[in-house]
Amino acid sequence: MAQLHLSSFQNSTTLLFSLPTIPKTVTLSSIRPAQCPSSSLSISNRRNSLRVTAGTVTVGSETSYSDTKDGKKLLLHVKDLTAVIAESQQKILNGVNLTVYEGEIHAIMGKNGSGKSTFSKVLVGHPDYEVTGGTVIFKGQDLLEMEPEERALSGIFMSFQSPVAIPGVSNADFLNMAYNARQRKLGQPELGPIEFFSHVYSKLDLVNMKMDFLNRNVNEGFSGGERKRNEILQLAVLGADLAILDEIDSGLDVDALQDVAKAVNGLLTPRNSVLMITHYQRLLEYIKPSYIHIMENGRIVRTGDISLASVLEKEGYKAITSA
């Protein structure tokens, strides 16, 4: 039994699984959070750890999350989340609060250094950050008690800004192993290479990619647009309750952006949700958010609808964060 490690977590798309025999250590793209109603948490300060020891924390089973809004279940609840860089202990998150229900699209915007990408990485368990306070509950489960691979298998997917290449591992093998790891988690039948090929082949059109793409090594020699398409192909194949998309629009020309946005929109259902981080309003023209959140100094300072992006485009962050 081989394991996927955190070895290239930094700057990478990372989906962590315990997989059957593979040729080398592999990373991928998918992970997920959790949410927690109550508190009294004692946080472990071990370096490179996001583990939280619960004092009095009441959470339901994975399927018992019952808080609803307009008939939709509460998917993610983040309350007063604080975090620091593990190595320097520099504080980055200063009390983030966010609630996401099924079927919603949330966009987080803000200046460079405002904490947007750090927030997403903390949700998926990036080892460069330590949680120092707050709670995160996902589908009734305490996210901060989960290892990164558990978050991935439980239904969180993350697309990083700069996915890394994995020499020697083909896209087909990589996706097949990741898919079967998720199937085992769900108690569903696994697919052999032939059956899986039929499954993944139907997803290629969604991201406008040719069949020979499956035989290429993961992200090796890929253009920026191909890497982003590959991320969304992983999302299409694996499925996720919550997809975290960290600047999927960066480095894409208009055609590639439209392809990626079309694919994301095609994967949306009333049961899953998207949390996307972006600097630019142009992404929001293709993937319409239910809510826009403005982050500043490690916390969300303003929430609104799509009109908030128009104000930002015309007047800049100063007009919004000082309001």
Coordinates of C-alpha atoms in Angstrom, one line a residue:
M1 CA 0.0 0.0 0.0
A2 CA 1.5 3.3 -1.1
Q3 CA 0.5 6.7 0.2
L4 CA 0.1 10.1 -1.4
H5 CA 2.0 12.6 0.7
L6 CA 2.1 16.4 1.4
S7 CA 5.5 16.5 -0.4
S8 CA 4.5 19.0 -3.0
F9 CA 1.6 20.7 -1.2
Q10 CA 3.1 24.1 -1.6
N11 CA 2.3 25.5 -5.1
S12 CA 0.4 22.4 -6.0
T13 CA -2.9 20.9 -6.7
T14 CA -3.1 18.3 -4.0
L15 CA -5.5 15.5 -3.4
L16 CA -4.3 13.2 -0.7
F17 CA -5.3 9.5 -0.6
S18 CA -4.1 6.2 0.6
L19 CA -3.9 4.3 -2.7
P20 CA -2.9 0.9 -4.0
T21 CA 0.5 0.4 -5.5
I22 CA 1.6 3.3 -7.5
P23 CA 5.0 4.0 -9.2
K24 CA 5.9 7.0 -7.0
T25 CA 4.8 9.5 -4.4
V26 CA 1.9 11.4 -5.9
T27 CA -0.1 14.5 -5.1
L28 CA -3.5 15.5 -6.6
S29 CA -6.3 18.1 -6.2
S30 CA -9.2 17.7 -3.8
I31 CA -9.9 18.3 -0.2
R32 CA -12.7 19.3 2.1
P33 CA -13.7 21.2 5.2
A34 CA -16.1 20.8 8.1
Q35 CA -18.1 22.9 10.5
C36 CA -18.7 23.0 14.2
P37 CA -21.5 24.5 16.2
S38 CA -19.9 24.8 19.5
S39 CA -16.7 25.7 21.1
S40 CA -14.3 25.2 24.0
L41 CA -11.5 24.0 21.7
S42 CA -7.9 23.4 22.7
I43 CA -5.7 23.9 19.7
S44 CA -2.5 21.9 19.2
N45 CA 0.4 24.2 18.5
R46 CA 2.6 21.5 17.0
R47 CA 4.3 22.8 13.9
N48 CA 2.8 21.7 10.6
S49 CA -0.4 20.6 12.3
L50 CA -4.0 21.7 11.9
R51 CA -5.3 19.2 14.4
V52 CA -7.7 20.5 17.0
T53 CA -8.5 18.7 20.2
A54 CA -12.1 19.2 21.0
G55 CA -13.2 20.1 24.5
T56 CA -16.9 20.5 24.1
V57 CA -17.8 20.1 20.5
T58 CA -21.1 18.8 19.4
V59 CA -21.3 17.5 15.9
G60 CA -23.6 15.2 14.1
S61 CA -22.9 12.3 11.8
E62 CA -21.7 13.0 8.3
T63 CA -25.2 12.9 7.0
S64 CA -27.0 14.5 9.9
Y65 CA -26.3 18.1 9.3
S66 CA -29.8 19.5 9.6
D67 CA -29.6 23.3 9.5
T68 CA -31.4 24.3 6.3
K69 CA -32.1 27.5 4.4
D70 CA -34.8 27.4 1.7
G71 CA -34.7 23.6 1.9
K72 CA -30.9 23.4 1.4
K73 CA -28.6 21.9 4.0
L74 CA -25.8 23.7 5.6
L75 CA -22.6 22.5 4.0
L76 CA -19.8 24.6 5.6
H77 CA -19.7 26.8 8.7
V78 CA -16.6 28.7 9.6
K79 CA -16.6 30.6 12.8
D80 CA -14.0 33.0 14.2
L81 CA -11.2 31.1 12.4
T82 CA -7.7 32.3 13.2
A83 CA -4.4 30.9 11.9
V84 CA -0.7 31.6 11.7
I85 CA 2.2 30.7 9.4
A86 CA 3.7 27.6 11.1
E87 CA 7.3 28.6 10.7
S88 CA 7.2 32.2 11.6
Q89 CA 4.0 32.3 13.7
Q90 CA 2.9 35.3 11.8
K91 CA -0.8 35.8 12.1
I92 CA -2.7 35.6 8.8
L93 CA -6.3 34.8 9.6
N94 CA -7.9 37.1 12.2
G95 CA -11.4 35.7 12.7
V96 CA -12.9 34.5 9.5
N97 CA -16.7 33.8 9.4
L98 CA -18.4 32.1 6.5
T99 CA -21.5 30.0 5.9
V100 CA -22.1 28.0 2.8
Y101 CA -25.3 26.1 2.0
E102 CA -25.8 23.5 -0.7
G103 CA -26.2 24.8 -4.2
E104 CA -24.4 28.1 -3.5
I105 CA -21.5 29.8 -5.3
H106 CA -19.3 32.0 -3.1
A107 CA -16.6 34.3 -4.4
I108 CA -13.9 35.7 -2.1
M109 CA -12.1 38.8 -3.4
G110 CA -9.5 41.1 -1.8
K111 CA -6.1 42.7 -2.3
N112 CA -2.9 40.6 -2.4
G113 CA -2.0 39.6 1.1
S114 CA -5.5 39.8 2.5
G115 CA -5.6 36.1 3.4
K116 CA -7.7 34.7 0.6
S117 CA -5.4 31.8 -0.4
T118 CA -4.3 31.2 3.1
F119 CA -8.0 30.7 4.1
S120 CA -8.5 28.1 1.4
K121 CA -5.3 26.2 2.3
V122 CA -6.2 26.1 5.9
L123 CA -9.5 24.6 5.0
V124 CA -7.8 21.7 3.2
G125 CA -5.1 21.2 5.8
H126 CA -2.0 22.7 4.3
P127 CA 0.9 22.0 6.7
D128 CA 2.4 25.5 6.4
Y129 CA -0.3 26.9 8.6
E130 CA -1.5 26.3 12.2
V131 CA -5.0 27.0 13.3
T132 CA -5.0 29.0 16.6
G133 CA -8.7 29.4 17.2
G134 CA -12.2 29.1 15.9
T135 CA -14.2 26.2 14.4
V136 CA -14.9 24.7 11.0
I137 CA -17.7 22.3 10.4
F138 CA -18.4 20.5 7.2
K139 CA -21.5 18.4 6.8
G140 CA -21.8 18.2 10.5
Q141 CA -18.2 17.0 11.0
D142 CA -15.4 18.8 12.7
L143 CA -13.1 19.6 9.8
L144 CA -10.1 20.5 12.0
E145 CA -10.0 17.0 13.4
M146 CA -9.5 15.5 10.0
E147 CA -6.2 14.8 8.2
P148 CA -5.9 16.4 4.7
E149 CA -6.6 13.1 3.0
E150 CA -9.7 12.6 5.1
R151 CA -11.0 16.0 4.0
A152 CA -10.4 15.0 0.3
L153 CA -12.1 11.7 0.6
S154 CA -15.0 13.3 2.5
G155 CA -15.9 15.6 -0.4
I156 CA -13.7 18.7 -0.6
F157 CA -11.8 19.4 -3.8
M158 CA -9.2 22.2 -4.1
S159 CA -7.7 23.5 -7.3
F160 CA -4.5 25.4 -6.5
Q161 CA -3.1 28.3 -8.5
S162 CA 0.0 26.4 -9.7
P163 CA -0.6 22.7 -10.1
V164 CA 2.6 20.7 -10.1
A165 CA 3.7 18.1 -12.6
I166 CA 4.0 14.4 -11.6
P167 CA 6.5 12.7 -14.0
G168 CA 5.9 9.0 -14.7
V169 CA 2.3 9.0 -13.7
S170 CA -0.3 9.2 -16.5
N171 CA -3.5 11.1 -16.1
A172 CA -5.5 8.0 -16.7
D173 CA -3.7 6.0 -13.9
F174 CA -3.8 9.0 -11.6
L175 CA -7.5 9.6 -12.0
N176 CA -8.4 5.9 -11.8
M177 CA -6.5 5.5 -8.4
A178 CA -8.0 8.7 -7.0
Y179 CA -11.5 7.8 -8.2
N180 CA -11.3 4.3 -6.6
A181 CA -10.0 5.8 -3.3
R182 CA -13.1 8.0 -3.2
Q183 CA -15.3 5.0 -4.1
R184 CA -13.9 3.0 -1.2
K185 CA -14.6 5.9 1.1
L186 CA -18.2 5.9 -0.1
G187 CA -18.6 2.1 0.0
Q188 CA -19.2 2.1 -3.8
P189 CA -17.8 -0.4 -6.4
E190 CA -14.3 0.4 -7.8
L191 CA -13.6 0.5 -11.5
G192 CA -10.9 -1.3 -13.4
P193 CA -8.9 0.5 -16.1
I194 CA -11.3 -0.4 -18.9
E195 CA -14.5 0.5 -17.0
F196 CA -12.8 3.7 -15.7
F197 CA -11.8 4.7 -19.2
S198 CA -15.5 4.7 -20.3
H199 CA -16.3 6.8 -17.2
V200 CA -13.6 9.4 -17.8
Y201 CA -13.9 9.6 -21.5
S202 CA -17.4 11.1 -21.1
K203 CA -15.8 13.9 -19.1
L204 CA -13.3 15.1 -21.7
D205 CA -15.7 17.0 -23.8
L206 CA -16.7 19.0 -20.7
V207 CA -13.2 20.5 -20.5
N208 CA -12.6 20.5 -24.2
M209 CA -9.7 18.1 -24.1
K210 CA -8.7 15.2 -26.5
M211 CA -8.5 11.6 -25.6
D212 CA -4.7 11.4 -25.9
F213 CA -4.6 13.8 -22.9
L214 CA -5.2 10.8 -20.7
N215 CA -2.0 9.2 -21.7
R216 CA 0.2 12.2 -20.8
N217 CA 1.9 12.4 -17.5
V218 CA 0.1 14.6 -15.0
N219 CA 0.7 18.2 -15.8
E220 CA 4.1 17.4 -17.4
G221 CA 4.7 19.8 -20.3
F222 CA 1.2 21.2 -19.9
S223 CA 0.4 24.8 -20.7
G224 CA -1.2 27.0 -18.1
G225 CA -4.6 26.5 -19.7
E226 CA -4.1 22.7 -19.9
R227 CA -3.2 22.5 -16.2
K228 CA -6.4 24.4 -15.3
R229 CA -8.5 22.2 -17.5
N230 CA -6.8 19.2 -15.9
E231 CA -7.8 20.4 -12.5
I232 CA -11.5 20.7 -13.6
L233 CA -11.3 17.3 -15.2
Q234 CA -10.2 15.9 -11.8
L235 CA -13.2 17.6 -10.2
A236 CA -15.5 16.2 -12.9
V237 CA -14.2 12.7 -12.4
L238 CA -14.0 12.7 -8.6
G239 CA -17.1 14.8 -7.7
A240 CA -17.1 16.9 -4.6
D241 CA -19.6 18.5 -2.2
L242 CA -17.4 21.6 -2.0
A243 CA -15.0 22.7 -4.7
I244 CA -12.5 25.3 -3.7
L245 CA -11.1 27.1 -6.8
D246 CA -8.1 29.3 -6.0
E247 CA -7.7 31.7 -8.9
I248 CA -8.5 29.3 -11.7
D249 CA -8.7 32.4 -14.0
S250 CA -5.0 33.3 -13.5
G251 CA -2.9 33.0 -16.6
L252 CA -5.9 32.0 -18.9
D253 CA -6.8 33.6 -22.1
V254 CA -10.5 34.3 -22.8
D255 CA -11.1 31.1 -24.7
A256 CA -9.5 28.9 -21.9
L257 CA -11.3 30.9 -19.2
Q258 CA -14.6 30.3 -21.0
D259 CA -13.9 26.5 -21.3
V260 CA -13.0 26.2 -17.6
A261 CA -16.0 28.3 -16.5
K262 CA -18.3 26.3 -18.7
A263 CA -17.0 23.1 -17.2
V264 CA -17.5 24.3 -13.6
N265 CA -21.0 25.5 -14.4
G266 CA -21.7 22.1 -15.9
L267 CA -20.8 20.3 -12.7
L268 CA -23.0 22.4 -10.4
T269 CA -26.0 20.7 -8.9
P270 CA -28.5 21.7 -6.1
R271 CA -26.4 19.5 -3.8
N272 CA -22.8 20.9 -4.2
S273 CA -21.2 24.2 -3.8
V274 CA -18.3 26.3 -5.0
L275 CA -15.9 28.6 -3.1
M276 CA -13.8 30.5 -5.6
I277 CA -11.0 33.0 -5.0
T278 CA -10.3 35.6 -7.6
H279 CA -8.9 39.1 -8.2
Y280 CA -10.9 39.8 -11.3
Q281 CA -14.5 40.5 -12.1
R282 CA -14.2 38.8 -15.5
L283 CA -14.5 35.3 -13.8
L284 CA -17.7 36.4 -12.2
E285 CA -19.1 37.1 -15.7
Y286 CA -18.9 33.4 -16.5
I287 CA -19.5 31.8 -13.1
K288 CA -22.2 33.8 -11.3
P289 CA -21.8 33.9 -7.6
S290 CA -24.6 33.7 -5.0
Y291 CA -22.5 35.9 -2.7
I292 CA -19.3 37.9 -2.9
H293 CA -17.1 38.4 0.1
I294 CA -14.4 41.0 0.5
M295 CA -11.4 39.9 2.6
E296 CA -9.1 42.4 4.3
N297 CA -6.5 41.8 7.0
G298 CA -7.4 38.2 7.4
R299 CA -11.1 38.5 7.9
I300 CA -14.2 39.0 5.7
V301 CA -15.2 42.6 6.0
R302 CA -18.1 42.9 3.5
T303 CA -20.6 40.5 1.9
G304 CA -23.0 41.2 -0.9
D305 CA -24.4 40.1 -4.2
I306 CA -22.9 40.4 -7.7
S307 CA -23.3 44.2 -7.6
L308 CA -20.4 44.4 -5.1
A309 CA -18.1 43.3 -7.9
S310 CA -19.3 46.2 -10.0
V311 CA -18.6 48.7 -7.2
L312 CA -15.1 47.2 -6.8
E313 CA -14.4 47.5 -10.5
K314 CA -15.3 51.1 -10.6
E315 CA -14.0 52.4 -7.2
G316 CA -11.5 49.9 -6.0
Y317 CA -11.2 48.2 -2.6
K318 CA -10.9 51.4 -0.7
A319 CA -14.6 52.3 -1.4
I320 CA -15.7 48.9 -0.1
T321 CA -13.5 48.2 2.9
S322 CA -13.9 51.7 4.3
A323 CA -17.7 51.6 4.0

